[in-house]
CSV table of C-alpha atoms in Angstrom, one decimal:
chain,number,residue,atom,x,y,z
I,1,MET,CA,16.0,1.9,33.1
I,2,SER,CA,14.0,-1.3,33.8
I,3,GLY,CA,15.5,-4.7,34.7
I,4,LYS,CA,15.6,-5.7,31.1
I,5,GLY,CA,17.4,-2.6,30.2
I,6,VAL,CA,20.1,-3.3,32.8
I,7,VAL,CA,20.6,-6.8,31.4
I,8,ARG,CA,20.9,-5.3,27.9
I,9,SER,CA,23.5,-2.8,28.9
I,10,ILE,CA,25.5,-5.5,30.6
I,11,LYS,CA,25.3,-7.7,27.5
I,12,ASN,CA,26.3,-4.7,25.4
I,13,TYR,CA,29.4,-4.2,27.5
I,14,ALA,CA,30.2,-7.9,27.8
I,15,LYS,CA,29.9,-8.6,24.0
I,16,GLY,CA,31.8,-5.4,23.2
I,17,PHE,CA,29.2,-4.0,20.8
I,18,SER,CA,29.9,-0.8,19.1
I,19,ASP,CA,27.8,2.4,19.7
I,20,VAL,CA,25.7,1.9,16.5
I,21,GLN,CA,25.1,-1.8,17.3
I,22,ILE,CA,23.9,-0.8,20.7
I,23,LYS,CA,21.5,1.7,19.1
I,24,VAL,CA,20.1,-1.0,16.9
I,25,ARG,CA,19.7,-3.4,19.8
I,26,GLU,CA,17.9,-0.6,21.7
I,27,ALA,CA,15.6,0.1,18.8
I,28,THR,CA,14.7,-3.6,18.3
I,29,SER,CA,14.5,-4.6,21.9
I,30,ASN,CA,11.7,-6.6,23.6
I,31,ASP,CA,10.3,-3.6,25.4
I,32,ALA,CA,6.6,-3.2,24.7
I,33,TRP,CA,6.8,0.1,22.9
I,34,GLY,CA,7.9,1.1,19.4
I,35,PRO,CA,11.4,2.4,18.5
I,36,SER,CA,11.6,6.1,18.7
I,37,GLY,CA,11.8,8.2,15.6
I,38,THR,CA,14.9,10.0,16.8
I,39,LEU,CA,16.7,6.7,17.4
I,40,MET,CA,15.6,5.2,14.0
I,41,ASN,CA,16.8,8.4,12.3
I,42,GLU,CA,20.2,8.2,14.0
I,43,ILE,CA,20.6,4.6,12.8
I,44,ALA,CA,19.4,5.5,9.3
I,45,GLN,CA,22.0,8.3,9.1
I,46,ALA,CA,24.7,5.9,10.3
I,47,THR,CA,24.1,3.8,7.3
I,48,TYR,CA,25.9,6.5,5.2
I,49,ASN,CA,29.1,5.5,6.9
I,50,GLN,CA,30.4,2.2,5.4
I,51,GLN,CA,31.7,0.7,8.6
I,52,ASP,CA,28.5,1.5,10.6
I,53,PHE,CA,26.4,0.3,7.7
I,54,VAL,CA,27.8,-3.2,7.9
I,55,GLU,CA,27.3,-3.3,11.6
I,56,VAL,CA,23.7,-2.0,11.4
I,57,MET,CA,22.8,-4.6,8.8
I,58,ASP,CA,24.5,-7.4,10.6
I,59,MET,CA,22.5,-6.6,13.7
I,60,VAL,CA,19.2,-6.2,11.9
I,61,ASP,CA,19.8,-9.5,10.2
I,62,ARG,CA,20.3,-11.2,13.5
I,63,ARG,CA,17.1,-9.7,14.9
I,64,LEU,CA,15.1,-10.7,11.8
I,65,ASN,CA,16.2,-14.3,12.3
I,66,ASP,CA,15.2,-14.4,16.0
I,67,LYS,CA,12.9,-17.0,17.3
I,68,GLY,CA,9.1,-16.6,17.9
I,69,LYS,CA,9.4,-15.9,21.6
I,70,ASN,CA,11.3,-12.8,20.6
I,71,TRP,CA,8.7,-11.7,18.0
I,72,ARG,CA,9.1,-8.1,19.0
I,73,HIS,CA,12.8,-8.3,17.9
I,74,VAL,CA,11.6,-9.4,14.5
I,75,PHE,CA,8.7,-6.9,14.3
I,76,LYS,CA,10.8,-3.9,15.3
I,77,ALA,CA,13.7,-5.0,13.1
I,78,LEU,CA,11.2,-4.9,10.2
I,79,LEU,CA,10.1,-1.4,11.3
I,80,LEU,CA,13.7,-0.3,11.4
I,81,LEU,CA,14.5,-1.8,8.1
I,82,ASP,CA,11.5,-0.2,6.5
I,83,TYR,CA,12.6,3.2,7.9
I,84,CYS,CA,16.2,2.7,6.7
I,85,ILE,CA,15.0,1.7,3.3
I,86,HIS,CA,13.2,5.1,3.1
I,87,VAL,CA,15.8,7.4,4.6
I,88,GLY,CA,19.0,5.4,4.9
I,89,SER,CA,21.7,5.2,2.3
I,90,GLU,CA,21.3,3.6,-1.1
I,91,ASN,CA,23.3,0.7,0.2
I,92,VAL,CA,20.5,-0.3,2.5
I,93,VAL,CA,18.2,-0.7,-0.5
I,94,LEU,CA,20.8,-2.7,-2.3
I,95,TYR,CA,21.4,-4.9,0.7
I,96,ALA,CA,17.7,-5.4,1.3
I,97,LYS,CA,17.1,-6.4,-2.3
I,98,GLU,CA,20.0,-8.8,-2.3
I,99,ASN,CA,18.7,-10.4,0.9
I,100,LEU,CA,15.0,-10.1,0.1
I,101,TYR,CA,14.4,-13.7,1.0
I,102,VAL,CA,15.1,-13.0,4.7
I,103,VAL,CA,12.1,-10.7,4.8
I,104,LYS,CA,10.0,-12.6,2.3
I,105,THR,CA,10.1,-15.8,4.3
I,106,LEU,CA,8.7,-14.0,7.3
I,107,LYS,CA,5.3,-13.8,5.5
I,108,GLU,CA,4.4,-17.0,7.3
I,109,PHE,CA,5.8,-16.0,10.6
I,110,GLN,CA,4.0,-17.6,13.5
I,111,HIS,CA,4.2,-17.3,17.2
I,112,ILE,CA,1.5,-18.2,19.7
I,113,ASP,CA,1.9,-16.2,22.8
I,114,ASP,CA,0.9,-17.3,26.3
I,115,SER,CA,-2.6,-16.0,25.9
I,116,GLY,CA,-3.0,-18.2,22.9
I,117,LYS,CA,-3.0,-15.4,20.4
I,118,ASP,CA,-0.9,-15.7,17.2
I,119,VAL,CA,1.1,-12.5,17.2
I,120,GLY,CA,2.2,-13.3,13.7
I,121,SER,CA,-1.1,-12.4,12.1
I,122,ASN,CA,-3.8,-10.7,14.0
I,123,GLY,CA,-4.1,-8.3,16.9
I,124,LYS,CA,-3.8,-4.6,16.9
I,125,ILE,CA,-0.8,-2.6,17.7
I,126,CYS,CA,-2.4,-1.4,20.9
I,127,ALA,CA,-2.3,-5.0,22.0
I,128,LEU,CA,1.3,-5.3,20.8
I,129,PHE,CA,2.6,-2.3,22.6
I,130,GLY,CA,0.1,-2.3,25.4
I,131,SER,CA,-1.2,0.8,27.1
I,132,THR,CA,2.3,2.1,27.0
I,133,LEU,CA,1.3,3.3,23.6
I,134,MET,CA,-0.5,6.2,25.1
I,135,LYS,CA,2.3,7.1,27.5
I,136,LYS,CA,4.9,6.7,24.9
I,137,ALA,CA,3.0,8.2,22.1
I,138,THR,CA,5.9,10.5,21.5
I,139,CYS,CA,8.1,7.6,20.9
I,140,ILE,CA,6.2,6.5,17.9
I,141,ILE,CA,6.9,8.1,14.7
I,142,VAL,CA,3.6,9.7,13.7
I,143,THR,CA,4.1,9.2,10.0
I,144,GLN,CA,4.3,5.5,10.5
I,145,LEU,CA,1.4,5.3,12.8
I,146,SER,CA,-0.9,4.0,10.1
I,147,SER,CA,1.5,1.3,9.2
I,148,LEU,CA,1.9,0.3,12.8
I,149,ILE,CA,-1.5,-1.4,12.7
I,150,HIS,CA,0.4,-4.3,11.1
I,151,THR,CA,2.0,-7.3,12.5
I,152,VAL,CA,5.1,-9.3,11.5
I,153,ARG,CA,3.5,-11.0,8.5
I,154,GLN,CA,1.8,-7.9,7.1
I,155,LYS,CA,5.0,-5.8,7.6
I,156,ALA,CA,7.0,-8.5,5.8
I,157,LYS,CA,4.6,-8.4,2.9
I,158,ASP,CA,4.7,-4.6,2.7
I,159,ILE,CA,8.5,-4.4,2.6
I,160,THR,CA,8.7,-7.2,0.1
I,161,SER,CA,6.3,-5.5,-2.3
I,162,LEU,CA,8.0,-2.1,-1.8
I,163,LEU,CA,11.4,-3.7,-2.7
I,164,MET,CA,10.1,-5.3,-5.8
I,165,ASP,CA,8.6,-2.0,-7.1
I,166,ASP,CA,11.5,0.2,-8.2
I,167,ALA,CA,9.4,3.1,-9.3
I,168,ARG,CA,7.5,3.3,-6.0
I,169,LEU,CA,10.7,2.9,-4.0
I,170,LYS,CA,12.3,5.7,-5.8
I,171,GLU,CA,9.3,7.9,-5.3
I,172,GLU,CA,9.0,7.2,-1.6
I,173,ARG,CA,12.7,7.8,-1.0
I,174,HIS,CA,12.4,11.1,-2.9
I,175,LYS,CA,9.4,12.2,-0.9
I,176,ARG,CA,11.2,11.6,2.3
I,177,THR,CA,14.1,13.7,1.2
I,178,GLN,CA,11.8,16.5,0.2
I,179,MET,CA,10.0,16.3,3.5
I,180,ARG,CA,13.2,16.5,5.4
I,181,ASP,CA,14.4,19.5,3.4
I,182,ARG,CA,11.1,21.2,4.1
I,183,MET,CA,11.3,20.4,7.8
I,184,SER,CA,14.8,21.7,8.1
I,185,ALA,CA,13.9,24.8,6.2
I,186,VAL,CA,11.4,25.8,8.8
I,187,GLY,CA,12.6,29.1,10.4
I,188,ASP,CA,15.2,29.7,7.7
I,189,TYR,CA,14.0,33.0,6.5
M,1,MET,CA,24.1,-13.1,4.7
M,2,SER,CA,25.2,-15.7,7.2
M,3,TYR,CA,27.6,-15.0,10.1
M,4,LEU,CA,27.8,-18.6,11.2
M,5,SER,CA,30.7,-20.9,10.5
M,6,ALA,CA,30.0,-23.5,7.9
M,7,GLU,CA,29.9,-26.4,10.4
M,8,LYS,CA,27.6,-24.5,12.8
M,9,ALA,CA,25.2,-23.6,10.0
M,10,GLU,CA,25.2,-27.2,8.9
M,11,SER,CA,24.4,-28.6,12.3
M,12,GLU,CA,21.7,-26.0,12.8
M,13,LEU,CA,20.3,-27.0,9.5
M,14,ALA,CA,20.2,-30.7,10.4
M,15,GLN,CA,18.5,-29.7,13.6
M,16,SER,CA,15.8,-27.7,11.7
M,17,ILE,CA,15.2,-30.6,9.3
M,18,LYS,CA,14.9,-33.0,12.1
M,19,LYS,CA,12.3,-30.9,13.9
M,20,ALA,CA,10.4,-30.1,10.7
M,21,THR,CA,10.1,-33.8,9.9
M,22,SER,CA,9.5,-35.1,13.5
M,23,ILE,CA,7.3,-38.0,14.3
M,24,GLU,CA,4.4,-36.0,15.8
M,25,GLU,CA,1.3,-35.8,13.7
M,26,THR,CA,1.4,-32.0,13.4
M,27,ALA,CA,2.2,-29.5,10.7
M,28,PRO,CA,6.0,-29.0,10.1
M,29,LYS,CA,6.7,-25.8,12.0
M,30,GLN,CA,7.2,-22.8,9.8
M,31,LYS,CA,10.2,-21.6,11.7
M,32,HIS,CA,12.1,-24.8,11.0
M,33,VAL,CA,11.1,-24.7,7.3
M,34,ARG,CA,12.1,-21.1,7.1
M,35,LYS,CA,15.6,-21.9,8.4
M,36,CYS,CA,16.0,-24.4,5.5
M,37,ILE,CA,14.7,-21.9,3.0
M,38,VAL,CA,17.0,-19.1,4.3
M,39,TYR,CA,19.9,-21.6,4.2
M,40,THR,CA,19.4,-22.3,0.5
M,41,TRP,CA,19.6,-18.5,-0.2
M,42,ASP,CA,22.6,-18.0,2.0
M,43,HIS,CA,24.6,-20.9,0.5
M,44,ARG,CA,22.9,-21.1,-3.0
M,45,THR,CA,22.6,-24.8,-2.7
M,46,SER,CA,20.4,-27.4,-1.2
M,47,ALA,CA,22.6,-30.4,-1.7
M,48,ILE,CA,23.2,-30.8,2.1
M,49,ILE,CA,19.4,-30.7,2.8
M,50,TRP,CA,18.9,-33.8,0.6
M,51,ASN,CA,21.9,-35.5,2.2
M,52,ILE,CA,20.4,-34.9,5.7
M,53,LEU,CA,17.0,-36.1,4.6
M,54,LYS,CA,18.5,-39.3,3.3
M,55,VAL,CA,20.3,-40.1,6.5
M,56,GLN,CA,17.4,-39.4,8.8
M,57,PRO,CA,15.0,-42.2,9.3
M,58,VAL,CA,12.0,-40.4,7.8
M,59,LEU,CA,10.9,-43.2,5.5
M,60,SER,CA,10.2,-45.6,8.4
M,61,ASP,CA,7.2,-43.5,9.4
M,62,GLU,CA,4.3,-42.3,7.2
M,63,VAL,CA,3.8,-39.0,9.1
M,64,GLN,CA,7.5,-38.2,8.9
M,65,THR,CA,7.5,-39.1,5.2
M,66,PHE,CA,4.5,-36.8,4.6
M,67,LYS,CA,6.1,-34.0,6.6
M,68,SER,CA,9.3,-34.3,4.6
M,69,LEU,CA,7.3,-33.9,1.4
M,70,ILE,CA,5.6,-30.8,2.7
M,71,THR,CA,9.0,-29.4,3.8
M,72,VAL,CA,10.6,-30.3,0.4
M,73,HIS,CA,7.7,-28.7,-1.5
M,74,LYS,CA,8.1,-25.4,0.5
M,75,ILE,CA,11.9,-25.4,0.0
M,76,ILE,CA,11.5,-26.0,-3.8
M,77,LYS,CA,8.9,-23.3,-3.9
M,78,ASP,CA,10.5,-20.5,-1.9
M,79,GLY,CA,14.2,-21.5,-1.9
M,80,HIS,CA,17.0,-20.3,-4.1
M,81,PRO,CA,16.5,-21.2,-7.8
M,82,ASN,CA,19.3,-23.7,-7.6
M,83,VAL,CA,17.1,-25.8,-5.4
M,84,ILE,CA,15.0,-26.8,-8.4
M,85,LYS,CA,18.1,-28.0,-10.2
M,86,ASP,CA,19.2,-30.0,-7.1
M,87,ALA,CA,15.7,-31.4,-6.8
M,88,LEU,CA,15.7,-32.6,-10.4
M,89,ARG,CA,18.7,-34.8,-9.5
M,90,GLU,CA,16.9,-36.1,-6.4
M,91,THR,CA,13.7,-37.5,-8.1
M,92,GLY,CA,15.0,-40.9,-7.1
M,93,TRP,CA,14.6,-40.1,-3.5
M,94,LEU,CA,11.0,-38.8,-4.1
M,95,GLU,CA,10.2,-42.1,-5.8
M,96,THR,CA,11.6,-44.0,-2.9
M,97,CYS,CA,9.2,-42.0,-0.6
M,98,ALA,CA,6.3,-43.2,-2.7
M,99,ARG,CA,7.4,-46.8,-2.4
M,100,SER,CA,8.1,-46.6,1.3
M,101,VAL,CA,4.5,-47.1,2.3
M,102,SER,CA,2.3,-50.0,1.1
M,103,GLY,CA,-1.4,-49.6,0.5
M,104,GLU,CA,-3.2,-47.2,2.8
M,105,GLY,CA,-0.4,-47.5,5.4
M,106,VAL,CA,-0.9,-47.9,9.1
M,107,ARG,CA,-1.9,-44.3,9.7
M,108,GLY,CA,-3.7,-43.7,6.4
M,109,TYR,CA,-1.1,-41.6,4.6
M,110,GLY,CA,-0.4,-44.1,1.8
M,111,THR,CA,-2.5,-42.5,-0.9
M,112,LEU,CA,-1.6,-39.0,0.2
M,113,ILE,CA,2.2,-39.7,0.0
M,114,ARG,CA,2.0,-41.4,-3.4
M,115,GLN,CA,-0.2,-38.6,-4.9
M,116,TYR,CA,2.0,-35.9,-3.4
M,117,VAL,CA,5.1,-37.5,-4.9
M,118,ASP,CA,3.3,-37.6,-8.2
M,119,LEU,CA,2.5,-33.9,-8.0
M,120,LEU,CA,6.0,-32.9,-7.0
M,121,LEU,CA,7.6,-34.9,-9.8
M,122,HIS,CA,5.2,-33.3,-12.2
M,123,LYS,CA,6.1,-29.8,-10.9
M,124,LEU,CA,9.8,-30.6,-11.3
M,125,GLN,CA,9.2,-31.8,-14.8
M,126,TYR,CA,7.5,-28.5,-15.6
M,127,HIS,CA,10.5,-26.6,-14.3
M,128,ARG,CA,12.8,-28.8,-16.3
M,129,GLY,CA,10.9,-27.9,-19.5
M,130,HIS,CA,10.5,-24.2,-18.5
M,131,PRO,CA,13.7,-23.1,-16.7
M,132,GLU,CA,12.7,-19.5,-17.0
M,133,PHE,CA,10.2,-19.9,-14.1
M,134,ASN,CA,11.0,-19.7,-10.5
M,135,GLY,CA,9.4,-21.9,-7.9
M,136,THR,CA,6.6,-19.5,-7.0
M,137,PHE,CA,5.6,-18.7,-10.6
M,138,ASP,CA,6.1,-15.0,-10.1
M,139,TYR,CA,4.9,-13.3,-13.2
M,140,GLU,CA,7.7,-11.5,-14.7
M,141,GLU,CA,7.3,-9.2,-17.7
M,142,TYR,CA,10.2,-10.6,-19.6
M,143,ILE,CA,8.7,-14.0,-19.8
M,144,SER,CA,5.5,-12.9,-21.2
M,145,LEU,CA,7.2,-10.7,-23.7
M,146,LYS,CA,9.6,-13.5,-24.5
M,147,ASN,CA,6.7,-15.8,-25.3
M,148,ILE,CA,4.4,-13.4,-27.0
M,149,ASP,CA,6.9,-13.0,-29.7
M,150,ASP,CA,6.3,-16.6,-30.5
M,151,PRO,CA,2.6,-17.2,-29.9
M,152,ASN,CA,3.1,-20.9,-30.3
M,153,GLU,CA,5.5,-21.0,-27.4
M,154,GLY,CA,3.2,-18.9,-25.3
M,155,PHE,CA,0.4,-21.2,-26.1
M,156,GLU,CA,2.5,-24.2,-25.1
M,157,THR,CA,3.7,-22.6,-21.9
M,158,ILE,CA,0.2,-21.7,-20.7
M,159,ASN,CA,-1.2,-25.1,-21.7
M,160,ASP,CA,1.5,-26.8,-19.6
M,161,LEU,CA,0.8,-24.5,-16.7
M,162,MET,CA,-2.8,-25.3,-16.9
M,163,VAL,CA,-2.0,-29.0,-16.8
M,164,LEU,CA,0.0,-28.4,-13.6
M,165,GLN,CA,-2.9,-26.4,-12.2
M,166,ASP,CA,-5.2,-29.3,-12.8
M,167,ARG,CA,-2.8,-31.7,-11.1
M,168,ILE,CA,-2.8,-29.4,-8.0
M,169,ASP,CA,-6.6,-29.3,-8.1
M,170,ARG,CA,-6.7,-33.1,-8.2
M,171,PHE,CA,-4.3,-33.5,-5.3
M,172,GLN,CA,-6.1,-31.0,-3.1
M,173,LYS,CA,-9.3,-33.1,-3.5
M,174,VAL,CA,-7.3,-36.1,-2.4
M,175,VAL,CA,-6.2,-34.2,0.7
M,176,PHE,CA,-9.8,-33.2,1.5
M,177,ALA,CA,-11.0,-36.7,1.0
M,178,SER,CA,-8.4,-38.0,3.4
M,179,PHE,CA,-9.7,-36.0,6.4
M,180,ARG,CA,-10.6,-38.1,9.4
M,181,MET,CA,-13.3,-37.6,11.9
M,182,HIS,CA,-12.1,-37.1,15.5
M,183,SER,CA,-8.9,-35.6,14.5
M,184,ASN,CA,-7.8,-32.0,13.9
M,185,ASN,CA,-6.2,-33.1,10.6
M,186,GLU,CA,-3.5,-30.5,11.1
M,187,CYS,CA,-0.8,-32.5,9.4
M,188,ARG,CA,-3.0,-33.1,6.3
M,189,ILE,CA,-4.1,-29.5,6.2
M,190,ALA,CA,-0.5,-28.3,6.3
M,191,SER,CA,0.0,-29.7,2.8
M,192,LEU,CA,-2.7,-27.4,1.6
M,193,VAL,CA,-0.7,-24.3,2.5
M,194,PRO,CA,1.9,-24.5,-0.3
M,195,LEU,CA,-0.9,-25.7,-2.7
M,196,VAL,CA,-3.0,-22.6,-2.1
M,197,GLU,CA,0.1,-20.3,-2.6
M,198,GLU,CA,1.3,-22.1,-5.6
M,199,SER,CA,-2.1,-22.4,-7.4
M,200,TYR,CA,-2.6,-18.7,-6.8
M,201,GLY,CA,0.8,-17.9,-8.2
M,202,ILE,CA,0.0,-19.9,-11.3
M,203,TYR,CA,-3.5,-18.4,-11.6
M,204,LYS,CA,-2.0,-14.8,-11.5
M,205,PHE,CA,0.6,-15.8,-14.1
M,206,ILE,CA,-1.9,-17.4,-16.5
M,207,THR,CA,-4.2,-14.4,-16.2
M,208,SER,CA,-1.4,-11.9,-16.9
M,209,MET,CA,0.0,-13.9,-19.7
M,210,LEU,CA,-3.3,-14.5,-21.4
M,211,ARG,CA,-4.1,-10.8,-21.2
M,212,ALA,CA,-0.8,-9.9,-22.7
M,213,MET,CA,-1.4,-12.4,-25.5
M,214,HIS,CA,-4.8,-11.0,-26.2
M,215,LYS,CA,-3.3,-7.6,-26.5
M,216,ARG,CA,-0.6,-8.7,-28.9
M,217,THR,CA,-2.3,-11.2,-31.2
M,218,ASP,CA,-5.5,-10.5,-33.1
M,219,ALA,CA,-6.1,-14.2,-33.1
M,220,ALA,CA,-8.8,-14.1,-30.4
M,221,ASP,CA,-10.3,-17.2,-32.0
M,222,ALA,CA,-7.1,-19.2,-31.7
M,223,LEU,CA,-7.1,-18.4,-28.0
M,224,GLN,CA,-10.7,-19.6,-27.5
M,225,PRO,CA,-9.8,-23.0,-26.1
M,226,LEU,CA,-7.4,-21.4,-23.5
M,227,ARG,CA,-10.1,-19.0,-22.5
M,228,GLN,CA,-12.5,-21.8,-22.0
M,229,LYS,CA,-10.0,-23.7,-19.9
M,230,PHE,CA,-9.2,-20.6,-17.9
M,231,ASN,CA,-12.8,-20.1,-17.0
M,232,THR,CA,-13.1,-23.7,-15.8
M,233,GLN,CA,-10.0,-23.4,-13.7
M,234,HIS,CA,-11.3,-20.2,-12.2
M,235,TYR,CA,-14.4,-21.9,-10.9
M,236,ASN,CA,-12.3,-24.9,-9.6
M,237,LEU,CA,-10.0,-22.5,-7.7
M,238,LEU,CA,-13.0,-20.6,-6.4
M,239,LYS,CA,-14.3,-23.8,-4.9
M,240,PHE,CA,-10.9,-24.9,-3.6
M,241,TYR,CA,-10.3,-21.6,-1.8
M,242,TYR,CA,-13.9,-21.6,-0.4
M,243,GLU,CA,-13.3,-25.0,1.1
M,244,CYS,CA,-10.0,-23.8,2.5
M,245,SER,CA,-11.5,-20.7,4.0
M,246,ASN,CA,-13.7,-23.0,6.2
M,247,LEU,CA,-10.6,-24.6,7.7
M,248,ARG,CA,-9.9,-22.5,10.8
M,249,TYR,CA,-6.4,-23.9,11.2
M,250,LEU,CA,-5.5,-23.0,7.6
M,251,THR,CA,-6.8,-19.4,7.8
M,252,SER,CA,-4.7,-18.9,10.9
M,253,LEU,CA,-1.6,-19.7,8.9
M,254,ILE,CA,-2.2,-17.9,5.6
M,255,LYS,CA,-4.6,-15.5,4.0
M,256,VAL,CA,-6.6,-17.5,1.5
M,257,PRO,CA,-7.0,-15.5,-1.8
M,258,ASN,CA,-10.3,-14.0,-2.5
M,259,LEU,CA,-11.3,-14.5,-6.2
M,260,SER,CA,-14.1,-12.7,-7.9
M,261,PRO,CA,-17.2,-14.9,-8.4
M,262,ASP,CA,-16.8,-14.8,-12.1
M,263,PRO,CA,-13.6,-15.1,-14.1
M,264,PRO,CA,-11.9,-11.8,-14.8
M,265,SER,CA,-12.0,-10.5,-18.4
M,266,LEU,CA,-9.0,-11.3,-20.5
M,267,ILE,CA,-9.8,-9.0,-23.4
M,268,ASP,CA,-11.1,-5.8,-21.9
M,269,ALA,CA,-8.4,-3.2,-21.8
M,270,ALA,CA,-9.8,-1.7,-18.6
M,271,THR,CA,-9.3,-5.0,-16.7
M,272,PRO,CA,-9.0,-4.7,-13.0
M,273,THR,CA,-5.6,-5.5,-11.7
M,274,LEU,CA,-5.1,-8.6,-9.7
M,275,PRO,CA,-4.9,-8.4,-6.0
């Protein structure tokens, strides 16, 4: 646990966050690596529980509205939201559609970091997540690797167009379920 | 979804508007504008935004006035549909903006402000006449269907849209003509951002609607004048986007649309989809 992690756990304790909220904060932290697939999956599964669902969405909402300095919060919250739209409960989809504007308005996200690069638009994920990408490769969900070459603006665009295309959304959710079923069937002879 | 108390949300909103319309000759920061836009969706109203604008001394300085207009334009465009209704009641304030600066003004924003107000008033008039449109002119199937049933109404709608497109084209030329040497022109360029987005929304809408009309009516001759105008506007936009793509500052903010060199076909069934 790094210094930042310590501070986060103190904050979690001080603010009395629930387990699932702590998980969301963990998945959307400022650490320079992507949220782990395991963690995102746990959060997505939690959305099937009404109480947890509200807490997850509330925390994601806060992260999405964070300021430019914390652009990683915003970016990872988009990643997490995208994941939950795909495998979380139907409520996530409803909620995301209802609050589409929160994502839509991130299409013009801007933040110039200290090196003068606009993390909103350009730069590759390797730059985003630094060399830790190689070390933490296991942390990054392989299926999403291609979509990780995006930044905040691109990700916001992708999610927006997905939410506006009911047919595609249905199909993608269906594909995920099928994939999970196939995966869980491995070794079930 | 907002988890702030009403007072806190309001004071944050006032803060955002203040910062978006500050005295510095720069673009209104997107994060502040976004706060305003999100507020209108959270609360389904923009009444407070107008009140705040009226009590802030934005009319005493040209740059602040111009930045307010850019901010207002973006809020009308991307905010909750109710914002358009609110804005229609606030045309008086817009007219006051136009009168607030005499001649060219001290910092050369006079013409820009007056022309911008003209454009915004025209846009609002369009929305008054066509309430089925949202601020960004998203093409929605039902509108096209609704209008194709009555070709006259469809004709009218497209014609009005094309007039609005021409107004946008005229205003962007005013913006380009106002650039100054020895300045980064950032504040002026900032007004081009919503213009690019809006003109592209209108362009996509007109293209889709004209295609739908060509499919449904066999009166290709009757649509001839619209086709002609469509082609002219295509080349105007092409030129506008080309000029924009040379502005480094602008391309760092948004992706400028890439149109085909020639107008897309409106009749061919195998028409390529729009990007």
